[in-house]
PDB file of C-alpha atoms in Angstrom:
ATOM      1  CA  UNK A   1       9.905 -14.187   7.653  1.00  0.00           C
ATOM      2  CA  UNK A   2       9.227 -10.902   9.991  1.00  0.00           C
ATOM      3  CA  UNK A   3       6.104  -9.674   9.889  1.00  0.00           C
ATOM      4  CA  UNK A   4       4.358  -6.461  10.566  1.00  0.00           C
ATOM      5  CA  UNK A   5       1.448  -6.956  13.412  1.00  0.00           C
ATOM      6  CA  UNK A   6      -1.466  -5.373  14.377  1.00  0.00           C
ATOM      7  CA  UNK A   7      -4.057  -5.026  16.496  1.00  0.00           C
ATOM      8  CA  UNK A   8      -6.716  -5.016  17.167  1.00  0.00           C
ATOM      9  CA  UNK A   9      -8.388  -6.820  13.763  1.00  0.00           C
ATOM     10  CA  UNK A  10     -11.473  -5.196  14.308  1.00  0.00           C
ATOM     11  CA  UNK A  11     -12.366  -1.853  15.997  1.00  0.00           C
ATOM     12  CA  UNK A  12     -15.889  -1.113  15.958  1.00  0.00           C
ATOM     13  CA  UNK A  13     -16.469   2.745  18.004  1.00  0.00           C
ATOM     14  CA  UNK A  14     -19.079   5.346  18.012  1.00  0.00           C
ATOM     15  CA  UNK A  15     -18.786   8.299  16.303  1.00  0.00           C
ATOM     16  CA  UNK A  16     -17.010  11.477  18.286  1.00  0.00           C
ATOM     17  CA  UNK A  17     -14.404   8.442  20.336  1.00  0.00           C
ATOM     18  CA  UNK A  18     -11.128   8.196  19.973  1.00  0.00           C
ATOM     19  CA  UNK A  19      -9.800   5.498  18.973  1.00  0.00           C
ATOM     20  CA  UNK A  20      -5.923   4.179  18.850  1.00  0.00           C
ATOM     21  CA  UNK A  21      -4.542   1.602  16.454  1.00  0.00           C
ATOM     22  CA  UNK A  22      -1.360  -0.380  17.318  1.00  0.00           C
ATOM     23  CA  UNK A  23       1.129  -1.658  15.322  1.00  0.00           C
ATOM     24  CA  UNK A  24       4.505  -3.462  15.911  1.00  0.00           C
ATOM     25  CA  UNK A  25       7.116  -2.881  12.773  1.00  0.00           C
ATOM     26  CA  UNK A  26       9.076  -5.529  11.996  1.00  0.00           C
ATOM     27  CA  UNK A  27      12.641  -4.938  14.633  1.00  0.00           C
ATOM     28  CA  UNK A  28      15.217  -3.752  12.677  1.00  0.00           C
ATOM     29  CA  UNK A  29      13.150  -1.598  10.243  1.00  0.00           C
ATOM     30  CA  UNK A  30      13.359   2.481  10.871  1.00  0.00           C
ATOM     31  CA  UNK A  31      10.771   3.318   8.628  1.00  0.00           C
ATOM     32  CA  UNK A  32       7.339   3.386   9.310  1.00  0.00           C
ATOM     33  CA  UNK A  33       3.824   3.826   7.697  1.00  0.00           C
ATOM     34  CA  UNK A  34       0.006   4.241   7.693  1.00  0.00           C
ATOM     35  CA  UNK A  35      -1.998   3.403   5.033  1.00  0.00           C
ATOM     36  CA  UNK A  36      -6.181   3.168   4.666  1.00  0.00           C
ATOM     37  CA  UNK A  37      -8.016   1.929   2.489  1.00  0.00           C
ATOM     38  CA  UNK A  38     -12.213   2.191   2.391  1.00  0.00           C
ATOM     39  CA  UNK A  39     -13.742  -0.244   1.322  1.00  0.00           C
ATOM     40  CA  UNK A  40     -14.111  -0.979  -2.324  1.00  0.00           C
ATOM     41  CA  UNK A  41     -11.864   2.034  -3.190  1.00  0.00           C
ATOM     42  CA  UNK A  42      -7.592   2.208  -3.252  1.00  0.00           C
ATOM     43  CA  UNK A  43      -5.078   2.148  -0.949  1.00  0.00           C
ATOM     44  CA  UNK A  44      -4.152   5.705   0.122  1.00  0.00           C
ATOM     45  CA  UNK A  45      -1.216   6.993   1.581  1.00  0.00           C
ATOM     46  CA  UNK A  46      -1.883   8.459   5.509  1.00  0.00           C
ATOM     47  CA  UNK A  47       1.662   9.235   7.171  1.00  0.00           C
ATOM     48  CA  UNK A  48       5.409   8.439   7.210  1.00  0.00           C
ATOM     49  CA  UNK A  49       7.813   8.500  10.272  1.00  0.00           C
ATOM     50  CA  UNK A  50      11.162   8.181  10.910  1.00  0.00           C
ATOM     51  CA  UNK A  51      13.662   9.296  13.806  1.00  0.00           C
ATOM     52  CA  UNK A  52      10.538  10.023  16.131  1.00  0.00           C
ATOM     53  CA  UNK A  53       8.743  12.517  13.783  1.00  0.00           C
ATOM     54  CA  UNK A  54       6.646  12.826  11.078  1.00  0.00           C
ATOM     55  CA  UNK A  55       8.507  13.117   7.893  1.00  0.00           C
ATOM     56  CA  UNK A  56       5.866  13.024   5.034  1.00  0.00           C
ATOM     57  CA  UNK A  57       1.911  13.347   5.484  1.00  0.00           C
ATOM     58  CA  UNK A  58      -1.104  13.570   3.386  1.00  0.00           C
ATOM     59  CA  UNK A  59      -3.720  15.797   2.649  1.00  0.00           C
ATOM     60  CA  UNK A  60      -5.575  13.024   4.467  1.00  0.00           C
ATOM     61  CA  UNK A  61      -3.806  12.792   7.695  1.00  0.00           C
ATOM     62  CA  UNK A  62      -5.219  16.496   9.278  1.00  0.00           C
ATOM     63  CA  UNK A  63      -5.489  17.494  12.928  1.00  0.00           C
ATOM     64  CA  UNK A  64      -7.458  14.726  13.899  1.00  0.00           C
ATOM     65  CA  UNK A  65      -4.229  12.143  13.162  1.00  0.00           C
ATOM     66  CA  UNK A  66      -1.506  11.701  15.144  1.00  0.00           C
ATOM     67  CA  UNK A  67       0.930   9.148  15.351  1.00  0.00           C
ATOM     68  CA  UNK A  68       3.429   7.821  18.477  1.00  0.00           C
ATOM     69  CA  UNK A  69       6.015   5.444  18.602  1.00  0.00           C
ATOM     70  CA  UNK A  70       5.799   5.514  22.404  1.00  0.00           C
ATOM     71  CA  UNK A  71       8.579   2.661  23.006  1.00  0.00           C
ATOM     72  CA  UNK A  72      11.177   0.952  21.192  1.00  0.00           C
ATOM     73  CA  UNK A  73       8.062  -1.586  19.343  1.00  0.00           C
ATOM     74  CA  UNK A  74       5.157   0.114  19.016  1.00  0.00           C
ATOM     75  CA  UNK A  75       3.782   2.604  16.452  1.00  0.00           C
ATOM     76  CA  UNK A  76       0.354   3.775  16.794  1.00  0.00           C
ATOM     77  CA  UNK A  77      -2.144   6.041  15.329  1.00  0.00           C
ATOM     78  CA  UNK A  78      -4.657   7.928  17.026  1.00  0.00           C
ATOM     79  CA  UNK A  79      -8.004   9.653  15.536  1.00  0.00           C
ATOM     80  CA  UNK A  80      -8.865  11.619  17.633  1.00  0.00           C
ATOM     81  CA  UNK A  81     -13.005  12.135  17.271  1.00  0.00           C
ATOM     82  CA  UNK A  82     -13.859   9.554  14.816  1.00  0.00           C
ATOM     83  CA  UNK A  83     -16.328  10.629  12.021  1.00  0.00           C
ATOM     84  CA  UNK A  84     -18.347   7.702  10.016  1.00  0.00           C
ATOM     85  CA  UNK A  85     -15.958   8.419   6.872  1.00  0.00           C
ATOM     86  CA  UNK A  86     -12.701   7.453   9.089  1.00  0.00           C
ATOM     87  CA  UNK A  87     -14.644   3.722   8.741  1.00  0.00           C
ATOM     88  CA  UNK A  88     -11.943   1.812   6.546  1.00  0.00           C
ATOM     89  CA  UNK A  89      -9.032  -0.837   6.557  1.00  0.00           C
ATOM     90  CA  UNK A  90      -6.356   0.845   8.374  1.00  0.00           C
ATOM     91  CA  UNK A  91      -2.497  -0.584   6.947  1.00  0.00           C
ATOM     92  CA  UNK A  92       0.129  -0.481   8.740  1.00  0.00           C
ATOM     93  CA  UNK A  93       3.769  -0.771   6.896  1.00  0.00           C
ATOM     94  CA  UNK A  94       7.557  -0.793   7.771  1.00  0.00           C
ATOM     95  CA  UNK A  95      10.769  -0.567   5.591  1.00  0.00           C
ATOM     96  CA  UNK A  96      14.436  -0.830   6.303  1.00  0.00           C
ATOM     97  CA  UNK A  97      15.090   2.227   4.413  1.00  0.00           C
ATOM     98  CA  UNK A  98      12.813   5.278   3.033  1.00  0.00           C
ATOM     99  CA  UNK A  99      13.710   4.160  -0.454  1.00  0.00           C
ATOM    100  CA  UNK A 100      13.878   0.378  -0.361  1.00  0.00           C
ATOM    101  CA  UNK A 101      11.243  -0.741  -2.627  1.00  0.00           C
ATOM    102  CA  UNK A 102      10.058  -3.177  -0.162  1.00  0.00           C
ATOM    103  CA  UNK A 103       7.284  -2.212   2.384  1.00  0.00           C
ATOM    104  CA  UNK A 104       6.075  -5.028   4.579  1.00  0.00           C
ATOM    105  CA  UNK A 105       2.035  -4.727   5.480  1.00  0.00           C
ATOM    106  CA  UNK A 106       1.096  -5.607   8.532  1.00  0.00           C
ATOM    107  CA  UNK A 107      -2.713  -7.630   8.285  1.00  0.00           C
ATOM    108  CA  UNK A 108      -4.887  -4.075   8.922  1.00  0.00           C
ATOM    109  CA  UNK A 109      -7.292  -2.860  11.353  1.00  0.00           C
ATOM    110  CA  UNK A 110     -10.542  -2.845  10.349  1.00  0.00           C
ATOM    111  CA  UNK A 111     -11.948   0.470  11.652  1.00  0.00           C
ATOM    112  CA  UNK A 112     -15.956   0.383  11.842  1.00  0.00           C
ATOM    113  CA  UNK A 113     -17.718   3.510  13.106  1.00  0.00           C
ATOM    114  CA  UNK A 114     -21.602   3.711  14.312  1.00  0.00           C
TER     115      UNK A 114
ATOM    116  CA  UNK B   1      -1.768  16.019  -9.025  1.00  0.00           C
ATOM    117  CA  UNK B   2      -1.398  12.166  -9.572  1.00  0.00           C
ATOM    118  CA  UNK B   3      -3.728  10.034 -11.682  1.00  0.00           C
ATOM    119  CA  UNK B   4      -3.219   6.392 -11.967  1.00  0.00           C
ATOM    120  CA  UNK B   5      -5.734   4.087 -14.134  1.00  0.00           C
ATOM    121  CA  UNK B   6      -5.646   0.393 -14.557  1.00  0.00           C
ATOM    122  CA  UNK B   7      -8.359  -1.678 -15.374  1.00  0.00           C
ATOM    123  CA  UNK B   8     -11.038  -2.524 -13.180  1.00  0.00           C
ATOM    124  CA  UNK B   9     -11.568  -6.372 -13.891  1.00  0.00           C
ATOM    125  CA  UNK B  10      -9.626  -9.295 -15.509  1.00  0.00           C
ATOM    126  CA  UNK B  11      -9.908 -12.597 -16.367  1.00  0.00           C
ATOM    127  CA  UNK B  12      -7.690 -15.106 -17.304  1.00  0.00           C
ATOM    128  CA  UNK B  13      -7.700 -19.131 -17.499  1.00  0.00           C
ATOM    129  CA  UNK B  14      -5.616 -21.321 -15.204  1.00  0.00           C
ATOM    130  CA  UNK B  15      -2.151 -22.127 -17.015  1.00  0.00           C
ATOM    131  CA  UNK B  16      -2.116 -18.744 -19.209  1.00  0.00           C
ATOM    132  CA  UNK B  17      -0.916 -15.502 -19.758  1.00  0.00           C
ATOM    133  CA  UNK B  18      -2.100 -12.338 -18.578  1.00  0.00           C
ATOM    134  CA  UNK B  19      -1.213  -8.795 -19.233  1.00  0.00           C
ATOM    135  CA  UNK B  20      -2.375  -6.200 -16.527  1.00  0.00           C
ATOM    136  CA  UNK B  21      -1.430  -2.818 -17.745  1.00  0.00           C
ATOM    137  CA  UNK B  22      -0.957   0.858 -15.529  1.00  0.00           C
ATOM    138  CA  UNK B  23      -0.501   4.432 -17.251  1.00  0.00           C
ATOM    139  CA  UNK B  24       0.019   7.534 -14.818  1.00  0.00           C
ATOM    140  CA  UNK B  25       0.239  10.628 -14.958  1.00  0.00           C
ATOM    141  CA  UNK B  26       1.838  11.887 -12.008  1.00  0.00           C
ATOM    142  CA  UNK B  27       4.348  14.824 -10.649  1.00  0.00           C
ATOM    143  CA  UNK B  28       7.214  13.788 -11.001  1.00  0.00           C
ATOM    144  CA  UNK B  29       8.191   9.966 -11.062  1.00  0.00           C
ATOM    145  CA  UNK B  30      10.860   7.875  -8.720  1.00  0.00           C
ATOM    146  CA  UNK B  31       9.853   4.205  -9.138  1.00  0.00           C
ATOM    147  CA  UNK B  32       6.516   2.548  -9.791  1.00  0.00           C
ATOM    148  CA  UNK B  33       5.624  -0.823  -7.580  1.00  0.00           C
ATOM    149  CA  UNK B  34       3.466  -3.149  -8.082  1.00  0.00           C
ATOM    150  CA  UNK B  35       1.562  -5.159  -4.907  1.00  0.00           C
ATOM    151  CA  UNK B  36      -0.910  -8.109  -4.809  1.00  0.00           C
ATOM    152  CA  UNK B  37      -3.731  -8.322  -2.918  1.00  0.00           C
ATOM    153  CA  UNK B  38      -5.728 -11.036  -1.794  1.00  0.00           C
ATOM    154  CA  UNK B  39      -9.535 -10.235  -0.214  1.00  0.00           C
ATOM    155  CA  UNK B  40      -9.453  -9.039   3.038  1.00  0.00           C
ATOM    156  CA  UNK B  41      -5.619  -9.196   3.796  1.00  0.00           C
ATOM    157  CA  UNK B  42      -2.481  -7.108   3.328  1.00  0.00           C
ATOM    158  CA  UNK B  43      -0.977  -6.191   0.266  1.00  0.00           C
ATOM    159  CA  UNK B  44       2.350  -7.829  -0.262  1.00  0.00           C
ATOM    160  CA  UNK B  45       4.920  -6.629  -2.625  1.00  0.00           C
ATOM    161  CA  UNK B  46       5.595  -8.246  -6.113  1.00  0.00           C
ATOM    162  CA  UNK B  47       8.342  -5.823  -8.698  1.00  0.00           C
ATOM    163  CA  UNK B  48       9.430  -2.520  -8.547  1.00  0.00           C
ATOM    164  CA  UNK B  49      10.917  -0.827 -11.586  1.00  0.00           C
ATOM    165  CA  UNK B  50      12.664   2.393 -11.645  1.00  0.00           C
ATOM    166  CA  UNK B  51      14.142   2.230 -14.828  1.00  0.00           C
ATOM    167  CA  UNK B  52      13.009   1.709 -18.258  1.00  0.00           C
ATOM    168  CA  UNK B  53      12.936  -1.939 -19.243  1.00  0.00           C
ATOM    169  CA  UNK B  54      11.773  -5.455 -17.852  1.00  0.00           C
ATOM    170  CA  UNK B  55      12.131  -6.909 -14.690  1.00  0.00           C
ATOM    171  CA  UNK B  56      11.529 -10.554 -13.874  1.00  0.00           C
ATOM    172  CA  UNK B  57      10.963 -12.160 -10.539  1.00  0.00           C
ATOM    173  CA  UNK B  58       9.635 -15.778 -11.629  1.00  0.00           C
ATOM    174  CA  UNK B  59       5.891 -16.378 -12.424  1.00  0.00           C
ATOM    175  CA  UNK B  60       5.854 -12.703 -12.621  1.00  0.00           C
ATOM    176  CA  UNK B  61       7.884  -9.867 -14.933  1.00  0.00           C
ATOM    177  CA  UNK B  62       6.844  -6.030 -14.841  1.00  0.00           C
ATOM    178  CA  UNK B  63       7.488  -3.384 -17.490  1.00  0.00           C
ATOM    179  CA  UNK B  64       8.025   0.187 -17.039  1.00  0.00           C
ATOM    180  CA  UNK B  65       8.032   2.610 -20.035  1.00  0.00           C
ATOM    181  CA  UNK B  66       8.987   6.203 -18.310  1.00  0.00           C
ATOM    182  CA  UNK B  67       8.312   8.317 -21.250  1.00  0.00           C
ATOM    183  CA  UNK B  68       4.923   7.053 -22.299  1.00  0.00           C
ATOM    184  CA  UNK B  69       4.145   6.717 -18.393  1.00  0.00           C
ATOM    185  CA  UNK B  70       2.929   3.371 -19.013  1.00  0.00           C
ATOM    186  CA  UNK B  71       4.210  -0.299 -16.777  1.00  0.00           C
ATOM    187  CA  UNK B  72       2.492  -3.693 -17.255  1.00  0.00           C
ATOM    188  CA  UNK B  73       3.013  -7.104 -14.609  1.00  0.00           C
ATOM    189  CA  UNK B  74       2.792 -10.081 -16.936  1.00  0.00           C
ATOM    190  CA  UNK B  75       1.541 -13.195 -14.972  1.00  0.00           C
ATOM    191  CA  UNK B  76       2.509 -16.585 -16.889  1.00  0.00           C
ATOM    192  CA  UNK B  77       1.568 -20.066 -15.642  1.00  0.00           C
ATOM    193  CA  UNK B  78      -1.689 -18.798 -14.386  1.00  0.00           C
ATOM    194  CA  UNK B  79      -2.500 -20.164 -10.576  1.00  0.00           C
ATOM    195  CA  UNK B  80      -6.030 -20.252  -8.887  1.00  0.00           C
ATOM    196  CA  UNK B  81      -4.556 -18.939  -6.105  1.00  0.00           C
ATOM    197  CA  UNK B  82      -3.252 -15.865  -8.428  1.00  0.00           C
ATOM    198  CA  UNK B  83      -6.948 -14.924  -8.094  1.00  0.00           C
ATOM    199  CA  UNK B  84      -6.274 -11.267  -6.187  1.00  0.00           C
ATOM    200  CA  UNK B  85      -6.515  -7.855  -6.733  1.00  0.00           C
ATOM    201  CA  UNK B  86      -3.044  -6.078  -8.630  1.00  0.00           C
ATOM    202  CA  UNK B  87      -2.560  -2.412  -7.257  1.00  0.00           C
ATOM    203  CA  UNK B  88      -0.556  -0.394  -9.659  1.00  0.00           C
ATOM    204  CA  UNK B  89       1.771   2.268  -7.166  1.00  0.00           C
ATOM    205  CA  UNK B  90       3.475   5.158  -8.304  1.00  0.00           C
ATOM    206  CA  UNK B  91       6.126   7.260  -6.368  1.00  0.00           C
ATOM    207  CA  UNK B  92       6.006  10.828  -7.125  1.00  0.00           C
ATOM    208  CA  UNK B  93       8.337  14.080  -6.295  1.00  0.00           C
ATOM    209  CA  UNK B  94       5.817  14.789  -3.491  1.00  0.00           C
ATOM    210  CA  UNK B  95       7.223  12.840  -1.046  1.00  0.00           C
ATOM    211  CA  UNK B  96       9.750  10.019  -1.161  1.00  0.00           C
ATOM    212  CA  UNK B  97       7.548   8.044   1.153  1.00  0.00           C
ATOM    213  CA  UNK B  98       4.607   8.456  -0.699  1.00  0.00           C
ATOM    214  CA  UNK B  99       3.006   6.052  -2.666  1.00  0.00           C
ATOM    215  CA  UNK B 100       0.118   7.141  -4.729  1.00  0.00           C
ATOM    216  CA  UNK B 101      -2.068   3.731  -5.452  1.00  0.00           C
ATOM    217  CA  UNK B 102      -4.256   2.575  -8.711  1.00  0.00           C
ATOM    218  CA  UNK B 103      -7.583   1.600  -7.209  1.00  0.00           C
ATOM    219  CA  UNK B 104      -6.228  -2.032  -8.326  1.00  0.00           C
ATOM    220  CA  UNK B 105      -7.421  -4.697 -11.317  1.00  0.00           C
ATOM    221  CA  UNK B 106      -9.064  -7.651 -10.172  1.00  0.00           C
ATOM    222  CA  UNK B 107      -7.418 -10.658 -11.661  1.00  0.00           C
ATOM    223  CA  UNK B 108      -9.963 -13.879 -11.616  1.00  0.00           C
ATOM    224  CA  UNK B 109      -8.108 -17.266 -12.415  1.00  0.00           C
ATOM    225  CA  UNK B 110     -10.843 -19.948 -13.576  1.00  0.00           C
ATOM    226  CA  UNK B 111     -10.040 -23.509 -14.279  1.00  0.00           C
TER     227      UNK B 111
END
């Protein structure tokens, strides 16, 4: 079955870097997703994009976030200047359609910052 | 605002039956999901009900009651490896992309 990758599994980075999360969706999906989750708490929504733009956000997702899809694979997310509370599992998720039922999760990025 | 609650811990005996319920209370409802979620990894997707009703998918069946906000996954056949966290997701009016997640019941299978 496709699957949703990321990297890197681990991303350990002071405090005031910026740091940049990669994801690859899975090929034929146009929907795509960022999800975190700290540890020990729930999963929490981040972004949605679709057609090269941002179509739903979170309170979560300020003007530190950004996301890219800077070829026809890739999907990224960039934090700008981490803080300690960015520290959690960073999800990344695809869907054929906005309302299919089924997102796919990629593994996460575990997100650690000194 | 959303609230979702489920509850926090489980446990259950290999070969059994267990009932994890979800209530919400949420802004407006379009489909409740729910995902599994092993330690460490990815949640994967098990049912999704948008209607009132059950919904079967093998080992596993979820309920959704729209008017008492209220959706239960019934495991049968209990499996060690069903040991995992079960995150309750609701989708609201806010935002047809946006899933607002339970913070999850951890299910633990013994033999």
């Amino acid at each position: 079955e496709p699957e949703v990758t990321q990297t890197p599994s681990h991303q350990v980075t002071q405090m005031g870097q910026e740091v940049i999360l990669r994801c690859v969706p899975i090929s034929n999906h146009l929907y795509f997703y960022w999800y975190r989750q700290i540890l020990g708490q729930k999963v929490e929504f981040l972004v949605s994009f679709y057609n090269n733009e941002i179509s739903e956000k979170s309170e979560i997702f300020d003007d530190q976030f950004s996301v890219e899809r800077p070829d026809g694979s890739n999907f990224t997310l960039k934090i700008r200047s981490t803080k300690l509370e960015d520290s959690a599992m960073y999800f990344c998720a695809s869907s054929e359609a906005q309302g299919t039922e089924r997102r796919h999760f990629g593994d996460g990025t575990r997100l650690s910052i000194l | 605002g959303q609230n979702i609650d489920q509850p926090t811990e489980m446990t259950a005996t290999e070969g059994a039956i267990v009932q994890i319920n979800c209530t919400y209370q949420t802004s407006g409802f379009n489909g409740l999901f729910w995902y599994q979620q092993h330690a460490g990894e990815a949640p994967t997707f098990l049912s999704y009900n948008v209607l009132d009703g059950l919904e079967e998918k093998g080992r596993f069946s979820s309920f959704l009651s729209r008017s008492k906000g209220y959706s239960y996954l019934l495991l049968k056949e209990l499996q060690m490896k069903d040991s995992a966290s079960y995150l309750c997701a609701v989708r609201g009016y806010s935002g047809y992309s946006t899933l607002t997640f339970g913070k999850g019941t951890m299910l633990l299978v013994s033999p």
